[in-house]
Short mmCIF file of C-alpha atoms and ligand atoms in Angstrom, two decimals:
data_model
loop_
_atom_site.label_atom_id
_atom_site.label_comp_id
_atom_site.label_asym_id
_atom_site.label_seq_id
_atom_site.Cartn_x
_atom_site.Cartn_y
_atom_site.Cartn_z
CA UNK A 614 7.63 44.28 -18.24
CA UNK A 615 6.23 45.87 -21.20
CA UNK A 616 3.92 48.68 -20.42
CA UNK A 617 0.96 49.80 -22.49
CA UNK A 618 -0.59 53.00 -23.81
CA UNK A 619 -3.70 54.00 -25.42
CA UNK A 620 -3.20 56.99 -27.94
CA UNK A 621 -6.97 57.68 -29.13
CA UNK A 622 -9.44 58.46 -27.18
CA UNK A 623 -13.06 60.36 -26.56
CA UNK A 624 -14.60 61.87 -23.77
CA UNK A 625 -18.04 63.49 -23.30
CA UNK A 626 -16.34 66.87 -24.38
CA UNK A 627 -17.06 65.24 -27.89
CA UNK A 628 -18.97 62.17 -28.61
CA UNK A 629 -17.56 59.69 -25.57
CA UNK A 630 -19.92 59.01 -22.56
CA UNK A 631 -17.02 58.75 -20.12
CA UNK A 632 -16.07 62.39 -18.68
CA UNK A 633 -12.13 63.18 -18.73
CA UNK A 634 -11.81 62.46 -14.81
CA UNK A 635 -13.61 59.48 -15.48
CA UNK A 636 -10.92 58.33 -18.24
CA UNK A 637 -8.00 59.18 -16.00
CA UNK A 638 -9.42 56.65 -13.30
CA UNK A 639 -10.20 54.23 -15.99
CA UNK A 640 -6.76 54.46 -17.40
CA UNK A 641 -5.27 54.22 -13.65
CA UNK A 642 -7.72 50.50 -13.38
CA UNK A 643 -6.31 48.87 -16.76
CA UNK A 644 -2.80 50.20 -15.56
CA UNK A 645 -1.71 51.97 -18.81
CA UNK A 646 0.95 54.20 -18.17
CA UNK A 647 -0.05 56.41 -20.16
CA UNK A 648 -3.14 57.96 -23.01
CA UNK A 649 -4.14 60.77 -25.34
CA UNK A 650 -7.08 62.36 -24.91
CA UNK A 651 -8.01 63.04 -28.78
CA UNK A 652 -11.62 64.63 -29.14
CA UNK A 653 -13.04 65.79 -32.07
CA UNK A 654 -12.09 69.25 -32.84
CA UNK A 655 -11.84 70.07 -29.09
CA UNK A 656 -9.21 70.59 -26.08
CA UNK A 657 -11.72 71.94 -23.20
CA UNK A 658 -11.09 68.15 -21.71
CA UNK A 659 -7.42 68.48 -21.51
CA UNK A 660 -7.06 70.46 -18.89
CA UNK A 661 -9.43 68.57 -16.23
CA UNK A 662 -7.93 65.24 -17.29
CA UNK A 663 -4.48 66.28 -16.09
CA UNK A 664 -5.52 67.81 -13.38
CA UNK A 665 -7.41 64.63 -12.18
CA UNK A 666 -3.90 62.71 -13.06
CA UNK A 667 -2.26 65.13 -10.57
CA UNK A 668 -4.73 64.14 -8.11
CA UNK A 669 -4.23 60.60 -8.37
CA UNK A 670 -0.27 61.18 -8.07
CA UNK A 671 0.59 62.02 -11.57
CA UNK A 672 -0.17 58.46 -13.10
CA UNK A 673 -1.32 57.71 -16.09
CA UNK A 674 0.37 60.10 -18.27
CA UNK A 675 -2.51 62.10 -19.67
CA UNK A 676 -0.98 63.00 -23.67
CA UNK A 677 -2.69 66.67 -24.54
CA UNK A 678 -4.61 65.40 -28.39
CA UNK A 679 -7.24 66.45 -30.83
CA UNK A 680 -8.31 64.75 -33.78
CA UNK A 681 -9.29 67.20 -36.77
CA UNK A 682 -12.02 66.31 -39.18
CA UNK A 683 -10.50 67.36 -42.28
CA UNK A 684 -11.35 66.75 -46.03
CA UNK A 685 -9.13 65.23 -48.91
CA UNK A 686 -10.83 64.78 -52.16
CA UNK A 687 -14.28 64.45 -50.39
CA UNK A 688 -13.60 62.09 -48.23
CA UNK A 689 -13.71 62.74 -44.43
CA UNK A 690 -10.31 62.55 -43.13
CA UNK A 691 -8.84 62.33 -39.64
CA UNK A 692 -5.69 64.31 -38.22
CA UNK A 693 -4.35 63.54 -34.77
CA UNK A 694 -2.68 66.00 -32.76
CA UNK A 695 -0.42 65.19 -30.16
CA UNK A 696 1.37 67.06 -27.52
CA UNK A 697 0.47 70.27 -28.82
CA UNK A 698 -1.03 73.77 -26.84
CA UNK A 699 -4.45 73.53 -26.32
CA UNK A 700 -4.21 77.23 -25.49
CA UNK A 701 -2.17 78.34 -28.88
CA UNK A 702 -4.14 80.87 -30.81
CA UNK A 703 -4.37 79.53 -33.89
CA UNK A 704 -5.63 77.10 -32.53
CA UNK A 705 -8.27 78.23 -30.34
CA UNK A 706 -9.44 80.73 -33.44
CA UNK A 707 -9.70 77.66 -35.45
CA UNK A 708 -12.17 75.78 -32.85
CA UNK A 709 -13.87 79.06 -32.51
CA UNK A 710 -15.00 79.12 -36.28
CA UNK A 711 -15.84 75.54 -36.45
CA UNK A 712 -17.84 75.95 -33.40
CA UNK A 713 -20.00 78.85 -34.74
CA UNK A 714 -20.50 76.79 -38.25
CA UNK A 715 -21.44 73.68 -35.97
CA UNK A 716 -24.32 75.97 -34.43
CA UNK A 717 -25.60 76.76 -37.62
CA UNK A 718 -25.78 72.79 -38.76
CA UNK A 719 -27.01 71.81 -35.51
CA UNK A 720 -29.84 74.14 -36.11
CA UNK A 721 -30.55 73.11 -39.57
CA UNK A 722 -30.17 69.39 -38.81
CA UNK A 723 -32.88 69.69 -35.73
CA UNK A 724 -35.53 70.92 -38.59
CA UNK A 725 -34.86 68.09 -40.82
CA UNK A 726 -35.02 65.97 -37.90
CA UNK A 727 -38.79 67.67 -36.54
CA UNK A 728 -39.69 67.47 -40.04
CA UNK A 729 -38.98 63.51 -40.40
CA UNK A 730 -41.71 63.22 -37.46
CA UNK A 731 -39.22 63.79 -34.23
CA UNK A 732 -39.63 67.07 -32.75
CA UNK A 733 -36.86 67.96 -31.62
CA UNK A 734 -34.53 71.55 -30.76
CA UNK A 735 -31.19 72.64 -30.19
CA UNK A 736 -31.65 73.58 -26.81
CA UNK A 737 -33.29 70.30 -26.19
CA UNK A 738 -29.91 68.71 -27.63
CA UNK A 739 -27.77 71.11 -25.21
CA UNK A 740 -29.37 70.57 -22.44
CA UNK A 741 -28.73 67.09 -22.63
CA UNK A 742 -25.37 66.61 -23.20
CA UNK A 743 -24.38 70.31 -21.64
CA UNK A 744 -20.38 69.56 -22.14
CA UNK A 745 -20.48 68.33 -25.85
CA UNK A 746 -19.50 70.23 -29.09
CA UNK A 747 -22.94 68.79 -30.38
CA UNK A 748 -23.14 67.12 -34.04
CA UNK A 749 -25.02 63.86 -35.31
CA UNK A 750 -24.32 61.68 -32.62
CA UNK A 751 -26.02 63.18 -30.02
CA UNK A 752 -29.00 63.71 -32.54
CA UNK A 753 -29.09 60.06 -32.69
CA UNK A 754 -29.25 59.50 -29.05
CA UNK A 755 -31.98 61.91 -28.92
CA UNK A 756 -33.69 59.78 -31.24
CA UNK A 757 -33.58 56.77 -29.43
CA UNK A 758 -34.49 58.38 -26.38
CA UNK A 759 -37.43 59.44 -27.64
CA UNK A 760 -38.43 56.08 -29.21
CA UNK A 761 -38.27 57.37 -32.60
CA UNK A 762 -35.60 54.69 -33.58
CA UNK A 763 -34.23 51.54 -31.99
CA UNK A 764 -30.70 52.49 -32.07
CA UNK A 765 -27.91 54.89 -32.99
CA UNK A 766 -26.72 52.66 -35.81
CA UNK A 767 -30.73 52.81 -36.70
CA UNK A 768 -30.54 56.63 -36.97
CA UNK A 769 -27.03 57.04 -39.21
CA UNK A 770 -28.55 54.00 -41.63
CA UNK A 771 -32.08 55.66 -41.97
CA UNK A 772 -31.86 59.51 -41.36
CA UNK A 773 -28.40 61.25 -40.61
CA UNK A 774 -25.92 59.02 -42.82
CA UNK A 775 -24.13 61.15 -45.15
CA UNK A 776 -27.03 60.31 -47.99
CA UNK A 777 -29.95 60.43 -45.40
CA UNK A 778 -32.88 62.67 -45.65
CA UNK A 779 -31.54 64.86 -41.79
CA UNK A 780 -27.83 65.22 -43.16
CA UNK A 781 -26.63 68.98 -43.10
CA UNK A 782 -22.94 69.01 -44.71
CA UNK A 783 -20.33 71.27 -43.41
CA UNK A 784 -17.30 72.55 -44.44
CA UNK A 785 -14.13 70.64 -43.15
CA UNK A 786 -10.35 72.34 -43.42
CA UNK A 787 -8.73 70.58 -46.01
CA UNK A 788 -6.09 67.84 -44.71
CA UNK A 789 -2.96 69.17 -45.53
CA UNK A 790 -4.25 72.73 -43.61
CA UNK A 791 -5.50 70.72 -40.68
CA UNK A 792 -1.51 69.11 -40.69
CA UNK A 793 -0.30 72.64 -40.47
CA UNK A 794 -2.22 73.42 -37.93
CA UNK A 795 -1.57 71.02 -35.95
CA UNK A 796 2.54 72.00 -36.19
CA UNK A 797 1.53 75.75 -35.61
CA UNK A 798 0.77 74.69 -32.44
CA UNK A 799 3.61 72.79 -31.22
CA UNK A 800 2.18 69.53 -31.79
CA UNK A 801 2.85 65.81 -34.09
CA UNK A 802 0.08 65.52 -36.66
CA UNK A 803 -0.70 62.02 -37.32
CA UNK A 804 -2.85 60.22 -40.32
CA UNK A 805 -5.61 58.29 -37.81
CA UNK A 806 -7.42 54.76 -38.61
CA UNK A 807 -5.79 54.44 -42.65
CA UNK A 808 -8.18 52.21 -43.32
CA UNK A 809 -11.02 53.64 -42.51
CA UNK A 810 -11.26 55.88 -45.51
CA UNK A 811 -12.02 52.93 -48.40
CA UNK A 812 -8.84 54.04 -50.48
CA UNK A 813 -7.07 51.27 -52.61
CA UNK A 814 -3.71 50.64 -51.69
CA UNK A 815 -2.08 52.95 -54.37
CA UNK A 816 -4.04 55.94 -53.07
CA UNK A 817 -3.48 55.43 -49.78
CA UNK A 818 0.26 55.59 -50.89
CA UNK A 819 -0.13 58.69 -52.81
CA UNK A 820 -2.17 60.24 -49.74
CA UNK A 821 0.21 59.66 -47.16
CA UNK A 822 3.33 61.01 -49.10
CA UNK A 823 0.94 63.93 -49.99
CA UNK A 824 0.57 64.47 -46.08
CA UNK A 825 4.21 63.62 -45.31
CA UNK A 826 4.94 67.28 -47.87
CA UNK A 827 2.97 69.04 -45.74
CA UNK A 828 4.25 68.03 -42.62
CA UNK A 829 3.05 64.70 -41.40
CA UNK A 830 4.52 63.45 -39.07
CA UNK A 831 2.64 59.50 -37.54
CA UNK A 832 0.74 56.95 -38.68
CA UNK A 833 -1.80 55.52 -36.76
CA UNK A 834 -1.28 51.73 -37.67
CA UNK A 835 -2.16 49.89 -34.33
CA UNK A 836 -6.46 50.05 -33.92
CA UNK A 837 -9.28 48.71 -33.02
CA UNK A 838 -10.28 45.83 -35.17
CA UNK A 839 -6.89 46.14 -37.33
CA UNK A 840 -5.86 42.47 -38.14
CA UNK A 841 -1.58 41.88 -37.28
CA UNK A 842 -1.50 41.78 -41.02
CA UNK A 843 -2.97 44.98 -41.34
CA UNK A 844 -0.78 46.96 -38.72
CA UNK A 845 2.43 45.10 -40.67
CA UNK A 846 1.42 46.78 -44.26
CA UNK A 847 0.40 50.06 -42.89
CA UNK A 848 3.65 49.90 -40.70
CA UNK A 849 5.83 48.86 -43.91
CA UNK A 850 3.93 51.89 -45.40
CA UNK A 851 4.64 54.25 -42.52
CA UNK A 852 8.60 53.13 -42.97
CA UNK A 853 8.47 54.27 -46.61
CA UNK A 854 7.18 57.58 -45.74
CA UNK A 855 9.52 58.33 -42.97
CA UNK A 856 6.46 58.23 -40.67
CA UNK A 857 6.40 57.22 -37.15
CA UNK A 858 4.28 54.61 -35.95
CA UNK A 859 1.26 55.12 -33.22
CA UNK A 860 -1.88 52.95 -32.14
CA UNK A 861 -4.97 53.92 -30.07
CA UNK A 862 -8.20 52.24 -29.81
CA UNK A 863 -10.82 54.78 -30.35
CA UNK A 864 -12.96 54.44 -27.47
CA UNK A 865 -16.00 56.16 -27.21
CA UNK A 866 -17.54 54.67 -23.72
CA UNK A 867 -21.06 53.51 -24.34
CA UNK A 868 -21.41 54.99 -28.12
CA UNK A 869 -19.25 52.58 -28.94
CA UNK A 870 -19.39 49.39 -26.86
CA UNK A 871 -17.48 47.27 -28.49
CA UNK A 872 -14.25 48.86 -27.97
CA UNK A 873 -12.58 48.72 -24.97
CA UNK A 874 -9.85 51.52 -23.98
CA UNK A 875 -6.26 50.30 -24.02
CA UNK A 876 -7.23 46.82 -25.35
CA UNK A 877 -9.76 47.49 -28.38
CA UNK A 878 -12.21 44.77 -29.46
CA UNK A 879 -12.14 41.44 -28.05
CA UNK A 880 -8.60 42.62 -26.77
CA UNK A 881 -6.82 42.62 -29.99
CA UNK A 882 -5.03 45.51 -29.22
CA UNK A 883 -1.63 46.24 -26.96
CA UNK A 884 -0.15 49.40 -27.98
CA UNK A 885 3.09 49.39 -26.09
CA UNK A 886 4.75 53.00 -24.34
CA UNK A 887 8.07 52.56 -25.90
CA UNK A 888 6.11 54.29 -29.53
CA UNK A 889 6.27 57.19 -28.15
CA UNK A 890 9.76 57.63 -27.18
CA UNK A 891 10.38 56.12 -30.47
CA UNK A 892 7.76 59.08 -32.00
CA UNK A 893 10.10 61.65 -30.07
CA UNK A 894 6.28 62.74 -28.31
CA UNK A 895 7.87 62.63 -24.59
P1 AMP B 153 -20.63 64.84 -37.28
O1 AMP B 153 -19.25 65.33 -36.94
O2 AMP B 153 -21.69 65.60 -36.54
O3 AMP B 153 -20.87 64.80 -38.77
O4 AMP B 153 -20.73 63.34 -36.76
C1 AMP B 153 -19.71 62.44 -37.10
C2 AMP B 153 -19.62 61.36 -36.05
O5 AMP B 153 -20.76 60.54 -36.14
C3 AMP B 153 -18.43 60.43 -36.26
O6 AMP B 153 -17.31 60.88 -35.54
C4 AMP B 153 -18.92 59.13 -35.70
O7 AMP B 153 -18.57 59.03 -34.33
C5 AMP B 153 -20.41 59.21 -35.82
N1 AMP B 153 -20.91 58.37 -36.91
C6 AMP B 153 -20.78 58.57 -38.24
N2 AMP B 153 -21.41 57.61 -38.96
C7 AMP B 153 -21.95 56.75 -38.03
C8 AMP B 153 -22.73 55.54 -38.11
N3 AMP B 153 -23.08 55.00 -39.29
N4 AMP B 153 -23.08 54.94 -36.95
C9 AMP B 153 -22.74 55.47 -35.75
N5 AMP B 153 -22.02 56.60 -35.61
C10 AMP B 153 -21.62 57.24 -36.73
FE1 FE B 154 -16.30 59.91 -32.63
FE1 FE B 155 -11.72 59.21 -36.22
ZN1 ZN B 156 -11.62 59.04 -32.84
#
């Protein structure tokens, strides 16, 4: 019997409304065997997750992960980590700059924010969600608690999209850096959701033999909403780069209701266990 695996996913330690326990006994329920917990630019949910898999006799598999926010040619880009040490140094001094340059946004983006009509502070924000490394989504849940917009998808399209009047930009570690990084540390740096970016199939190609230089080492071709045709180019493409192949679905809990961990959207999903034997990940 095939068993499945889900190798993407957030917890309330970064924009995900289920808590890491909470995705361990989750996990156990759909019966994957095993899943990556891949937060944005954090770790601190690593640790609890495992321990809660200990608790519940060492099923599911709980995969240490991060996903980087990097930047290639001013697009956003997404590195996955897998299987590397949350505690490594480099790591952790990495995390500890973004985290200070996150304060400072956080700050400037509440202004805008008050100024657009909806008071709001930082210490309002982290009280709220007291676990989170804060950015725009918990603005946006802020404003819809407070009736200022109808929904989160309301606040991105009129005030904290990347051209919207409450967007503060900050500085991202360039892709090939965030690759590095990620190998410092002991762990399998993999390009996340390929198609998310809007690059035409040449530069896509170009990009991921870029990445493969500096060290890639996965391609994330099995995701949420990805068509079978879509997983079978980006898997030829993953061949031609000597890159192994990974899926996850991206879940988010409530911030993202559509997707459903393990299984994706409308259940077009099934990433099965034997990829990561085949990635050489454990
Ligand atoms: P930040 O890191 O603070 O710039 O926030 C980026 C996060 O905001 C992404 O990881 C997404 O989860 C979320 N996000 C970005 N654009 C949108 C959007 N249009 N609608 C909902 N969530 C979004
Ligand atoms: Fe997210
Ligand atoms: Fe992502
Ligand atoms: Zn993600």
């Amino acid at each position: 019997m095939t068993e499945f695996i889900d190798l993407h996913v957030h917890s309330t330690c970064s924009d995900g409304t289920l808590t890491p326990e909470e995705l361990v006994q989750l996990s156990a329920a759909k019966g994957l065997r095993a899943f990556a917990l891949t937060d944005h630019d954090q770790v601190s949910g690593i640790e609890r997750a495992r321990r809660e898999a200990l608790r519940l006799g060492g099923s599911p598999q709980v995969i240490p992960g991060i996903e980087i926010s990097s930047e290639w040619q001013n697009s956003e880009i997404h590195i996955l980590g897998y299987d590397l040490d949350p505690a490594h140094p480099a790591l952790q001094s990495y995390l500890d700059e973004f985290l200070k340059e996150r304060e400072d946004r956080n700050r400037k983006m509440a202004e805008k924010i008050t100024a657009a009509g909806c008071p709001v502070t930082v210490e309002e924000v982290t009280e709220r969600f007291p676990e989170a490394v804060l950015g725009r989504p918990h603005y946006a849940r802020i404003m819809v608690e407070k009736g200022f917009v109808t929904s989160v998808a309301a606040a991105f399209q009129q005030y904290l999209g990347d051209q919207g009047p409450c967007y503060v930009n900050r500085r991202r570690i360039p892709s090939r850096d965030a690759v590095q990084l990620i190998l410092s540390c002991g762990g399998h740096p993999v390009l996340a959701h390929p198609l998310q970016y809007g690059f035409s199939k040449d530069r896509l190609e170009s990009f991921a033999q870029l990445l493969k230089d500096s060290g890639l080492e996965g391609m994330e071709c099995l995701y949420s909403g990805y068509s079978v045709s879509d997983s079978e180019k980006l898997m030829q493409l993953a061949k031609r780069h000597g890159l192994f192949v990974t899926g996850g679905s991206d879940f988010h809990g409530a911030n993202k209701p559509q997707i459903e961990l393990g299984t994706g959207i409308n259940g077009n999903l099934a990433v099965p266990y034997s990829l990561l034997s085949d990635a050489g990940i454990c």
